[in-house]
Coordinates of C-alpha atoms in Angstrom, one line a residue:
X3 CA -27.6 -17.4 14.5
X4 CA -26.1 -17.6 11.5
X5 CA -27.4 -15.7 8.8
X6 CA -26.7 -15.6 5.0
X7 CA -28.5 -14.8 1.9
X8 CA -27.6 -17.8 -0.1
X9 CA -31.4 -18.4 -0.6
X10 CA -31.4 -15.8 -3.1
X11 CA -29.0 -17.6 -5.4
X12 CA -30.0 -21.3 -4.4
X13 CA -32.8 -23.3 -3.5
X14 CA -32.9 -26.5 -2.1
X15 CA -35.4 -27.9 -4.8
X16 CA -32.8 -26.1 -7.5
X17 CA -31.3 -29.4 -9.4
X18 CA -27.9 -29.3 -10.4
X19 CA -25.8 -32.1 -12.9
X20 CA -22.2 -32.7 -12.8
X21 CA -19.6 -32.4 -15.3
X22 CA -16.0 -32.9 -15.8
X23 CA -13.8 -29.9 -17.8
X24 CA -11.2 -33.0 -18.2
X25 CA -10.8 -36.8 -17.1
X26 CA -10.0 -36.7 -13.4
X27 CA -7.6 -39.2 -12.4
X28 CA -6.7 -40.6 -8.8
X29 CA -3.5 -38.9 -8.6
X30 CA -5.5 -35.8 -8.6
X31 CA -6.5 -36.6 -5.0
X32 CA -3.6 -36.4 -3.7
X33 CA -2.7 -33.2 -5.6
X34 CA -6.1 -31.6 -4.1
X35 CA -5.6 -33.1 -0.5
X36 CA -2.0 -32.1 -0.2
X37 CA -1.7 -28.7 -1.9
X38 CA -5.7 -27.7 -2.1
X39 CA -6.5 -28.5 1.1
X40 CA -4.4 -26.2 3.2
X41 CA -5.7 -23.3 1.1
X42 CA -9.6 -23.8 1.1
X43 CA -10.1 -25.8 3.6
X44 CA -11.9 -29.5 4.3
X45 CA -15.4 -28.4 3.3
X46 CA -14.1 -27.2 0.3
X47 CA -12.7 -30.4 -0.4
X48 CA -15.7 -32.5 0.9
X49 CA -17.8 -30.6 -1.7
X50 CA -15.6 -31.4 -4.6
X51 CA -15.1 -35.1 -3.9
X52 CA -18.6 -35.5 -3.2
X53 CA -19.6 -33.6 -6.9
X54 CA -16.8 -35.8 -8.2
X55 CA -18.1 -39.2 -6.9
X56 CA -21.3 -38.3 -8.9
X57 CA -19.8 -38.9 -12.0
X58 CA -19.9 -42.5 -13.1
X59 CA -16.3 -43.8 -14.0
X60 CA -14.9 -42.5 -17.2
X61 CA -17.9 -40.1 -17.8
X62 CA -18.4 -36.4 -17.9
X63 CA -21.6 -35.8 -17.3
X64 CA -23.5 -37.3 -13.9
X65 CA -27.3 -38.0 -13.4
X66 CA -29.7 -34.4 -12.2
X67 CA -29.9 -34.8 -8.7
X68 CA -31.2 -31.4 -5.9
X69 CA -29.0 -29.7 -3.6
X70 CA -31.2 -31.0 -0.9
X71 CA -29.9 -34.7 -1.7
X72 CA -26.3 -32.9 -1.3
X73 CA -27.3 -31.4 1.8
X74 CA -28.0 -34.6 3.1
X75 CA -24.9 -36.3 1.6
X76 CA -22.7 -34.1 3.1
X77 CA -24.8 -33.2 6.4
X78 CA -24.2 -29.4 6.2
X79 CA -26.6 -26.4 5.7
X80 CA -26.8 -24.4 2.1
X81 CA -25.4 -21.7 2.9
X82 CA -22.0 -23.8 4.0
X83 CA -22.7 -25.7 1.0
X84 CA -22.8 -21.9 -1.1
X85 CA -19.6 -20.3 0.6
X86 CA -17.8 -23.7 -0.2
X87 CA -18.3 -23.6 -3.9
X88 CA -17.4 -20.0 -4.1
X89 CA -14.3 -20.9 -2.8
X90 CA -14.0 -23.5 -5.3
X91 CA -14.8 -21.3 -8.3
X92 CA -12.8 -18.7 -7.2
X93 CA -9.2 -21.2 -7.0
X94 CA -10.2 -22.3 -10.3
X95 CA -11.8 -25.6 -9.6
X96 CA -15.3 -24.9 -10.9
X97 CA -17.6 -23.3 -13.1
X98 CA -20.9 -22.7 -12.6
X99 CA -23.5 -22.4 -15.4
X100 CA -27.2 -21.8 -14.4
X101 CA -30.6 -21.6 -16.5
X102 CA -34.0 -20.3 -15.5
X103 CA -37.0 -23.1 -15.5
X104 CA -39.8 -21.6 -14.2
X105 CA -39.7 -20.7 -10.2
X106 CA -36.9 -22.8 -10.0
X107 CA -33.1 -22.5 -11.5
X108 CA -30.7 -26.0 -13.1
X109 CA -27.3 -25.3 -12.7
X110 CA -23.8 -27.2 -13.8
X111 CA -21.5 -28.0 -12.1
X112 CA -18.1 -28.4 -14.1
X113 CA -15.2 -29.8 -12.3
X114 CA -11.4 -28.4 -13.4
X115 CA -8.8 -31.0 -13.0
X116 CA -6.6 -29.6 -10.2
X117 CA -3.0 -27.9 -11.4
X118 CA 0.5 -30.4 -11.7
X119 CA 2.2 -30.6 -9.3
X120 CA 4.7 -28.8 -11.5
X121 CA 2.4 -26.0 -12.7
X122 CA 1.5 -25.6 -8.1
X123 CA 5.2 -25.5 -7.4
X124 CA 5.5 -22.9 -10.0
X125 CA 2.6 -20.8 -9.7
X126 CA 4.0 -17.6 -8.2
X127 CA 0.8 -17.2 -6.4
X128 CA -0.9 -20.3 -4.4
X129 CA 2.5 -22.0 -3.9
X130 CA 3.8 -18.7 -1.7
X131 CA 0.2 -18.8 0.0
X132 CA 0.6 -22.5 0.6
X133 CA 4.3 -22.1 2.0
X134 CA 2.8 -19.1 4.6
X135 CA 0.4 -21.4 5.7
X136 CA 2.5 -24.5 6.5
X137 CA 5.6 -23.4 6.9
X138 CA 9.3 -24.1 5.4
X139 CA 9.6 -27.6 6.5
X140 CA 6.1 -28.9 5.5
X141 CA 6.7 -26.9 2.0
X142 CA 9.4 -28.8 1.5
X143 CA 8.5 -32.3 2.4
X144 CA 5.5 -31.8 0.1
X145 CA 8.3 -30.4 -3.2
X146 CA 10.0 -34.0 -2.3
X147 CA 6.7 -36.1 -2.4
X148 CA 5.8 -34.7 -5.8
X149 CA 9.3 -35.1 -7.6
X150 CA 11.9 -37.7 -8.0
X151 CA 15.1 -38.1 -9.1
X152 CA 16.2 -37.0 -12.4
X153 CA 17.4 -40.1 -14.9
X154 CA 20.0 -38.8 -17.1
X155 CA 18.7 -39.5 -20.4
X156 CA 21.1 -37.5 -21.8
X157 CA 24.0 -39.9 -21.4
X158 CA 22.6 -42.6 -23.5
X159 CA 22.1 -42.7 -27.2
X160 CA 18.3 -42.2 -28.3
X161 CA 17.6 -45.2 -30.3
X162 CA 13.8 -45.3 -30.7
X163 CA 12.7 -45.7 -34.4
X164 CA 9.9 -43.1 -35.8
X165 CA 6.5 -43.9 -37.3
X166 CA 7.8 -44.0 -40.8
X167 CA 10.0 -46.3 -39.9
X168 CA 8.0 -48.7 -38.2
X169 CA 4.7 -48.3 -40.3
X170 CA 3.3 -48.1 -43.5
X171 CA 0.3 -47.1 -45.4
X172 CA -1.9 -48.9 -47.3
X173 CA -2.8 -47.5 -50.2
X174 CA -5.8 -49.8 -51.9
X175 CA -7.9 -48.0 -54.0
X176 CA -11.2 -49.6 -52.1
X177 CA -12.8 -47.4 -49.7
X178 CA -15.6 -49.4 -47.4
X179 CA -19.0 -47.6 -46.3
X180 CA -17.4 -48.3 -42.7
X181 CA -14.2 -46.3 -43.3
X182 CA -16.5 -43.1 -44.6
X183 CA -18.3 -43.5 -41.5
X184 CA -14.9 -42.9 -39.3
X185 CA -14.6 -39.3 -40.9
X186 CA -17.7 -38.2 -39.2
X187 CA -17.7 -35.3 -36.7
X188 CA -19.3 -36.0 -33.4
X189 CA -22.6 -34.8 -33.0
X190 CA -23.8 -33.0 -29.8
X191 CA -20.6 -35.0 -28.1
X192 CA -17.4 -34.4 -27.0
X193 CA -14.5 -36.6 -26.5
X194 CA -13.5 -37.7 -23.1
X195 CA -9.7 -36.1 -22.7
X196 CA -7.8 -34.6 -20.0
X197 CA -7.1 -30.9 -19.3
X198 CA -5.1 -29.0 -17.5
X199 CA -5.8 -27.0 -14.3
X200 CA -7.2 -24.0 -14.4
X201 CA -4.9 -21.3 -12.8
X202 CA -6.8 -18.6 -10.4
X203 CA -8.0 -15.4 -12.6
X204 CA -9.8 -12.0 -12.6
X205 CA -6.4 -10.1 -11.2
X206 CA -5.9 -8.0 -14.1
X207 CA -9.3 -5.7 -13.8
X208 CA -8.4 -5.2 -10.4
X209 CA -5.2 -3.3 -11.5
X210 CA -4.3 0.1 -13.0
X211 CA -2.6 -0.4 -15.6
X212 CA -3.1 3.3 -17.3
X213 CA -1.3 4.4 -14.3
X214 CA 1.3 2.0 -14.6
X215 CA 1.9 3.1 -18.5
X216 CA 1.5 6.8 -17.6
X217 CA 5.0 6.6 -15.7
X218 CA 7.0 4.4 -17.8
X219 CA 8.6 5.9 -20.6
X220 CA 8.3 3.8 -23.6
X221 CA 12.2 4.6 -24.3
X222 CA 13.0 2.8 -20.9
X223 CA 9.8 0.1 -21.5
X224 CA 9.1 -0.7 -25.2
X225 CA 5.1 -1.5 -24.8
X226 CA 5.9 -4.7 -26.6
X227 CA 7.6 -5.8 -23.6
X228 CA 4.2 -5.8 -21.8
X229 CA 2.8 -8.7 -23.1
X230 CA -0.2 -10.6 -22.0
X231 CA 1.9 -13.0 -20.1
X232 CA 4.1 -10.5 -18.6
X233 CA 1.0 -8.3 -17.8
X234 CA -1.1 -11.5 -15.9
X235 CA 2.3 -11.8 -13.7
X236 CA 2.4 -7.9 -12.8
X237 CA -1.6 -8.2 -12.3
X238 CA -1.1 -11.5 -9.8
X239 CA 2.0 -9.8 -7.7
X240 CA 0.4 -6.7 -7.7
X241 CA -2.5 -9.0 -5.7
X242 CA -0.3 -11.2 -4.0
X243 CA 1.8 -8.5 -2.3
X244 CA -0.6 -5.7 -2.6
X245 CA 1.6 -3.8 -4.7
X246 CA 0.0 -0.3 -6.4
X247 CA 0.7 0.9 -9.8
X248 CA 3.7 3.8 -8.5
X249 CA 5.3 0.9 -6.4
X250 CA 5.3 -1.3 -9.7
X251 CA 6.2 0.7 -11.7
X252 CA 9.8 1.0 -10.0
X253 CA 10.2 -2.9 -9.9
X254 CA 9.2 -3.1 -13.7
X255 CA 12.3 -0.7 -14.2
X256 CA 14.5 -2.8 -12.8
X257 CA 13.4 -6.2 -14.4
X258 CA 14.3 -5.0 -17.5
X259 CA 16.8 -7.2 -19.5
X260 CA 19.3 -6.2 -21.8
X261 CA 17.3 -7.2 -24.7
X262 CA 14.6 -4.3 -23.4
X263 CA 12.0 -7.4 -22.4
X264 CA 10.8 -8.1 -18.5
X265 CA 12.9 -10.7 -17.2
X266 CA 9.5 -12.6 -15.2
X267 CA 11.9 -14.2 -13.0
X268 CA 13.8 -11.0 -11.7
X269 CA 10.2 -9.3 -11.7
X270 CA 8.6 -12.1 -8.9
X271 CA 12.1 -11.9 -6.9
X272 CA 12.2 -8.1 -6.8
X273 CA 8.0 -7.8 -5.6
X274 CA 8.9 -10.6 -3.0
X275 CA 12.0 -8.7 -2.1
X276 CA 9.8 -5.3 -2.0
X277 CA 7.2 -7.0 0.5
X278 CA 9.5 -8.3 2.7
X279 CA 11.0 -4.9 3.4
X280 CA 7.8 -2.9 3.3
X281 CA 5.7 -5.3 5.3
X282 CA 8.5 -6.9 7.6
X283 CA 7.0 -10.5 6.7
X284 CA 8.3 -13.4 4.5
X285 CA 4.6 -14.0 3.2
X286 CA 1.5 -13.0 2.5
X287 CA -1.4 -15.5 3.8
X288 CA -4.6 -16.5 1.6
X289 CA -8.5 -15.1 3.1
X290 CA -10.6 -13.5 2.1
X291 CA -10.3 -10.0 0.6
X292 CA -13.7 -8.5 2.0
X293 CA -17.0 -9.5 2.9
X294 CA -18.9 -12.5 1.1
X295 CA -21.4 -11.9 -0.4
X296 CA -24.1 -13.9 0.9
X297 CA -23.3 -12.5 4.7
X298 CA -24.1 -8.8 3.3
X299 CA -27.4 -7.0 4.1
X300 CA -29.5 -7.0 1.7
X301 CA -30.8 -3.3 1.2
X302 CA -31.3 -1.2 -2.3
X303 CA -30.1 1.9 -0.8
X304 CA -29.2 2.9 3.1
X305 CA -31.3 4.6 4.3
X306 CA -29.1 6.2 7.1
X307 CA -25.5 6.6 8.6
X308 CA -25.6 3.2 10.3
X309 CA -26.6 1.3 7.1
X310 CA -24.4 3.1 5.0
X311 CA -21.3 2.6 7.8
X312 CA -22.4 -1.6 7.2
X313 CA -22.3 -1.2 3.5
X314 CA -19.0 0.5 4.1
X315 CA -17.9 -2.7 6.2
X316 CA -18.6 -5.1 4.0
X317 CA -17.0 -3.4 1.3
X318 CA -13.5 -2.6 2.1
X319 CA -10.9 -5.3 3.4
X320 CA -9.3 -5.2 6.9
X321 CA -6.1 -4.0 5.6
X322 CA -7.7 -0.9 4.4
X323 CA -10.0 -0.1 7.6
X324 CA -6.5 -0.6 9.5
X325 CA -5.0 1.8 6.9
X326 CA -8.2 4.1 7.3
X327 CA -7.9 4.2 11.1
X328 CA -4.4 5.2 11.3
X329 CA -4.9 8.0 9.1
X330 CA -3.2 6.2 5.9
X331 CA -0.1 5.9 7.4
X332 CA 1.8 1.7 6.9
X333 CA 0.7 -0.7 9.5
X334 CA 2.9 -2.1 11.9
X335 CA 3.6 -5.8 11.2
X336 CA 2.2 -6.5 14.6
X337 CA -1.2 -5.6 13.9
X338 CA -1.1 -6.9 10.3
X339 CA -0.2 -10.7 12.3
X340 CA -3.2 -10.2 15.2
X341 CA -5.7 -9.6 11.9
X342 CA -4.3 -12.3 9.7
X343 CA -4.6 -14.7 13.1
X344 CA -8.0 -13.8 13.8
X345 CA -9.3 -14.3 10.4
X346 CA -7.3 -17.6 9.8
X347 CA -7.8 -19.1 13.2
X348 CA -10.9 -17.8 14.6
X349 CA -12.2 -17.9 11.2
X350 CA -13.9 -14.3 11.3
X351 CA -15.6 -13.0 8.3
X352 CA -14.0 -10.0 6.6
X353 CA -16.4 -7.1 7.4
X354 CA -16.8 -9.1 11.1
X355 CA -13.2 -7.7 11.8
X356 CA -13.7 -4.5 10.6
X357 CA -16.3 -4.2 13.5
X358 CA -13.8 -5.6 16.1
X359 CA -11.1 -3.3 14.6
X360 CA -13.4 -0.3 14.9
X361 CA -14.0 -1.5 18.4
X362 CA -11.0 -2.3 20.2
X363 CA -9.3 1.1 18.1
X364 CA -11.9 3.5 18.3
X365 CA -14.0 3.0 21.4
X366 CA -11.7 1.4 23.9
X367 CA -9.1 3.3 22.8
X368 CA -6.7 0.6 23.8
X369 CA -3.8 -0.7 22.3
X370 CA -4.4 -3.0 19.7
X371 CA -3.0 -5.8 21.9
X372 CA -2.9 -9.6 21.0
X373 CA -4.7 -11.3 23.6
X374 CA -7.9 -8.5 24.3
X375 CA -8.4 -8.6 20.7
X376 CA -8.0 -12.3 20.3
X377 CA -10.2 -12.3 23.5
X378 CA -13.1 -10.6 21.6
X379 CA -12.7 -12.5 18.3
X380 CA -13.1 -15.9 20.5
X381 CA -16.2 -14.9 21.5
X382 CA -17.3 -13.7 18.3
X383 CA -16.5 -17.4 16.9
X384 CA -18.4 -19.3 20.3
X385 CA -21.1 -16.6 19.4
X386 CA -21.3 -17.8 15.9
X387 CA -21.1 -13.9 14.6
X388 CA -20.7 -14.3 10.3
X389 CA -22.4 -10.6 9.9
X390 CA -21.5 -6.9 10.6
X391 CA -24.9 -6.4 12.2
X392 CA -24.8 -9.3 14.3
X393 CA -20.9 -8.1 15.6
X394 CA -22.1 -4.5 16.2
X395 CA -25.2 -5.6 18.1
X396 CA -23.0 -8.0 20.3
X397 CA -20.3 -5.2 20.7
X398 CA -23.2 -3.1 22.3
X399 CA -24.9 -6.0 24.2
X400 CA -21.6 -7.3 26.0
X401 CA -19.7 -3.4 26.1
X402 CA -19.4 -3.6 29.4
X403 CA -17.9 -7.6 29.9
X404 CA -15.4 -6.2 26.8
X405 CA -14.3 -3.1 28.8
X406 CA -13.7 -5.2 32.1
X407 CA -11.8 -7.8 29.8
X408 CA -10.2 -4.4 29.1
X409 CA -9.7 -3.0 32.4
X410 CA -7.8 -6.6 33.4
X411 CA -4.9 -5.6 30.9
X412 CA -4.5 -2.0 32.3
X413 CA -1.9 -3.1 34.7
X414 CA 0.4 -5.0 32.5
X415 CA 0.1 -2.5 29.7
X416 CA 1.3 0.4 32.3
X417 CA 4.4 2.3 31.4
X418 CA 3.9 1.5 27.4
X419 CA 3.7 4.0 25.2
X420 CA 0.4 5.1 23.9
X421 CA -0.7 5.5 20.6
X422 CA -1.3 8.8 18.8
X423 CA -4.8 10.1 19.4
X424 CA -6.7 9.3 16.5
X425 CA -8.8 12.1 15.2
X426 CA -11.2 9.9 13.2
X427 CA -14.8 10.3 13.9
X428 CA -16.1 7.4 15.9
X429 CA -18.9 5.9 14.1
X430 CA -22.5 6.3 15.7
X431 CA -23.1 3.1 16.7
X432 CA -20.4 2.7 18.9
X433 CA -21.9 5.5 20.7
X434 CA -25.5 3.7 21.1
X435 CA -24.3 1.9 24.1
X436 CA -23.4 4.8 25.9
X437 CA -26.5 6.9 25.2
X438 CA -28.5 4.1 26.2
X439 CA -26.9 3.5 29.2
X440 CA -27.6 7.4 29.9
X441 CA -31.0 6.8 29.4
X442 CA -31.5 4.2 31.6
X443 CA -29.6 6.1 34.3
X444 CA -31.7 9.3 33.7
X445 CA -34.7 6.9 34.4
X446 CA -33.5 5.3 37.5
X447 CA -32.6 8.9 38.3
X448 CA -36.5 10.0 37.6
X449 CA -37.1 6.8 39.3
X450 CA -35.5 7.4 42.8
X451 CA -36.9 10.9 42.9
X452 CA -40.3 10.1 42.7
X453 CA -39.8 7.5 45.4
X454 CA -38.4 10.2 47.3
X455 CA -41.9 12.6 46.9
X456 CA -44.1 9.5 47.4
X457 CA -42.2 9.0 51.0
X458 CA -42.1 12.6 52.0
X459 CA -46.0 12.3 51.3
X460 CA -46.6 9.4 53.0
X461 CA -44.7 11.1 56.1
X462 CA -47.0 14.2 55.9
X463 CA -50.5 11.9 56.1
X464 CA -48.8 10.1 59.2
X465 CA -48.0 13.4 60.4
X466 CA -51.5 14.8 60.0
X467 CA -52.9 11.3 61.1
X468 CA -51.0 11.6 64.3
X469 CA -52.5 15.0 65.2
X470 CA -55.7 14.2 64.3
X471 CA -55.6 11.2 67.5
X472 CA -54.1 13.8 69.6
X473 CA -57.0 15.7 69.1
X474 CA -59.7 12.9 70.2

């Protein structure tokens, strides 16, 4: 049931090469297993190892192959394959470069050496997602496997001689054709080096930061203070913790050092401090901000409410429909946990749990209880449900086994407080099960009356049939 329109950005005739940004090494499998892994998952990881054991040792570039030999290879579907490497471009472990060749596209694949450990550790970003999703203890063991003891250089005298001292040059005047030769640039080549990681990006169009100027005084924030450094860290937090410019603007006040620049430091312990009191919650967790792409429909314009309530959907993230559906005010840290669960565990897509939000919030009007929603969002997982049509049209097919799951949890949730009558219209589709249902009872209605005529009829010819004897 699961459907996806990856087939508009990928073929499986399309023929793809390999590439290396940087000389992988082995202790970058570890690095990805360990601290990758946890975040994107094992077909993420599949995908990368497979592109990597493509490339011949100690080469950057691998042989043209399809993507329906790496559909084979890796014995998954291309639109698993598709949501896989967006995941990898988006942590920064790929780039993807395509070209036009008649009905079909070549694209490459470049591979980006995974961060240090050092660089993970001190991210500010995927190290707080990866210590949310493992916990304290895990965190830790991990911070122990990648370091060691520190030598104390220090307390011995550096002795090592320099180049000078060691070398020298020879200066003879002759100059041979082969020594020319050596001062050639490479043609059309590149050398084969290492790289570092590249570190997740695209955070700072996502943030206002005209707003943020407009209400910091430069006498309080010189603007030099804001460099592009300091501004990539506000950008990142301001994602991380889902921090807006007004909020910010506060914590940037108070990183300020005495030397009128933004102590970074102070700045990531204050935002961490900030979420912790505003969301009740030691972490933030890593999915997926709204609905992928290739699980939207496809449409140029809607053409009605319903299509335009989908678009809606698949545009805006969980955290905002929950903010939406209780009228902008904060959500509790109970209900932020049952959406985070559902999406990690269950694995629902984005715009999947808007429609069970809208469900369980707006047309039960029940509680927003752990268990009925996690109920629902099992089913939705056995069900294989990936888009917003497919959830709403289960949501109206099975309304009535949701409402009896429901009607189980009345007891137990008797003598709790009820939440504020939302005042919200309920979107039409919701309403589609009901008015069918009305339908069909106005039929069997229509139905049971003209039974009703055809018996009295049939009563009246017996009738007249009796007489009619009586009369012979």
């Amino acid at each position: 049931m699961k459907m996806s329109m990856h087939w508009q950005e990928l073929l499986p005739a399309d023929q793809y090469r390999v590439s290396s940004a940087g000389m992988l090494h082995n202790y970058d499998r570890n690095v990805l297993t360990r601290l990758y892994q946890p975040l994107i998952g094992p077909i993420c990881l599949s995908l990368y190892m497979s592109l990597w054991s493509e490339l011949e040792e100690n080469r950057l570039w691998a042989e043209p192959t399809t993507h329906y030999s790496l559909m084979n290879t890796m014995g998954l579907n291309l639109s698993d394959i598709y949501e896989a490497r967006l995941q990898l471009e988006g942590i920064g472990l790929l780039s993807v470069y395509k070209k036009k060749n008649g009905e079909t596209k070549e694209f490459v694949y470049e591979l980006h050496p995974p961060l240090s450990p050092q660089q993970f550790f001190t991210d500010g970003m995927l190290n707080i997602y990866l210590f949310k999703k493992i916990g304290k203890g895990a965190y830790n063991r991990l911070k122990k496997f990648f370091s060691d003891d520190v030598l104390p250089v220090r307390e011995y005298e550096n002795v090592t001689k320099t180049f000078a001292e060691v070398f020298a040059s020879d200066h003879s005047l002759y100059v041979s054709d082969e020594a020319e030769g050596a001062k050639e640039p490479l043609v059309r080549q590149q050398f084969i080096d290492r790289q570092e990681g590249t570190l997740p990006t695209g955070f700072e169009h996502q943030f206002d930061f005209d707003l943020l100027m407009a209400g910091l005084k430069s006498s309080l924030v010189p603007r030099k203070a804001l460099t592009p450094r300091i501004k990539t860290t506000i950008a990142k937090l301001a994602f991380l913790y889902d921090i807006n410019p007004l909020e910010m603007q506060k914590l940037v006040l108070g990183a300020i050092s005495i030397d009128d620049e933004i102590d970074e430091e102070h700045l990531r312990k204050s935002a961490r401090d900030w979420y912790q009191i505003e969301r009740h919650a030691d972490m933030p967790s890593l999915v997926s901000r709204v609905q992928p792409v290739i699980y939207r429909t496809q449409m140029d314009s809607p053409r009605n409410q319903e299509e335009e309530h989908i678009q809606r959907l698949e545009t805006v993230s969980p955290l905002q429909r929950l903010k939406q559906l209780s009228n902008g005010a904060e959500i509790v840290e109970a209900d932020l946990k049952i959406v985070e669960d559902i999406m990690l565990n269950q694995n629902l897509n984005p715009g999947v749990v808007n429609v069970l939000i809208e469900y369980v919030m707006l047309k039960a009007e029940k509680k927003f209880t752990k268990n009925y929603v996690e109920k629902i969002a099992g089913h939705w997982t056995r069900m294989n449900v990936v888009t917003v049509k497919e959830a709403m049209e289960l949501a109206r097919k099975e309304h009535r086994k949701y409402q009896g799951w429901a009607d189980g949890n009345k007891s137990s949730a008797k003598g709790s407080r009820q939440k504020a009558t939302r005042t919200e219209m309920v979107p039409a589709w919701l309403n589609k099960t009901e008015e069918k249902q009305t339908e069909q009872k106005k039929v069997v209605a229509v139905s049971d009356e003209q039974k009703k005529a055809i018996w009295e009829q049939v009563k009246k010819l017996n009738a007249g049939g009796d007489h009619a004897d009586a009369k012979d």
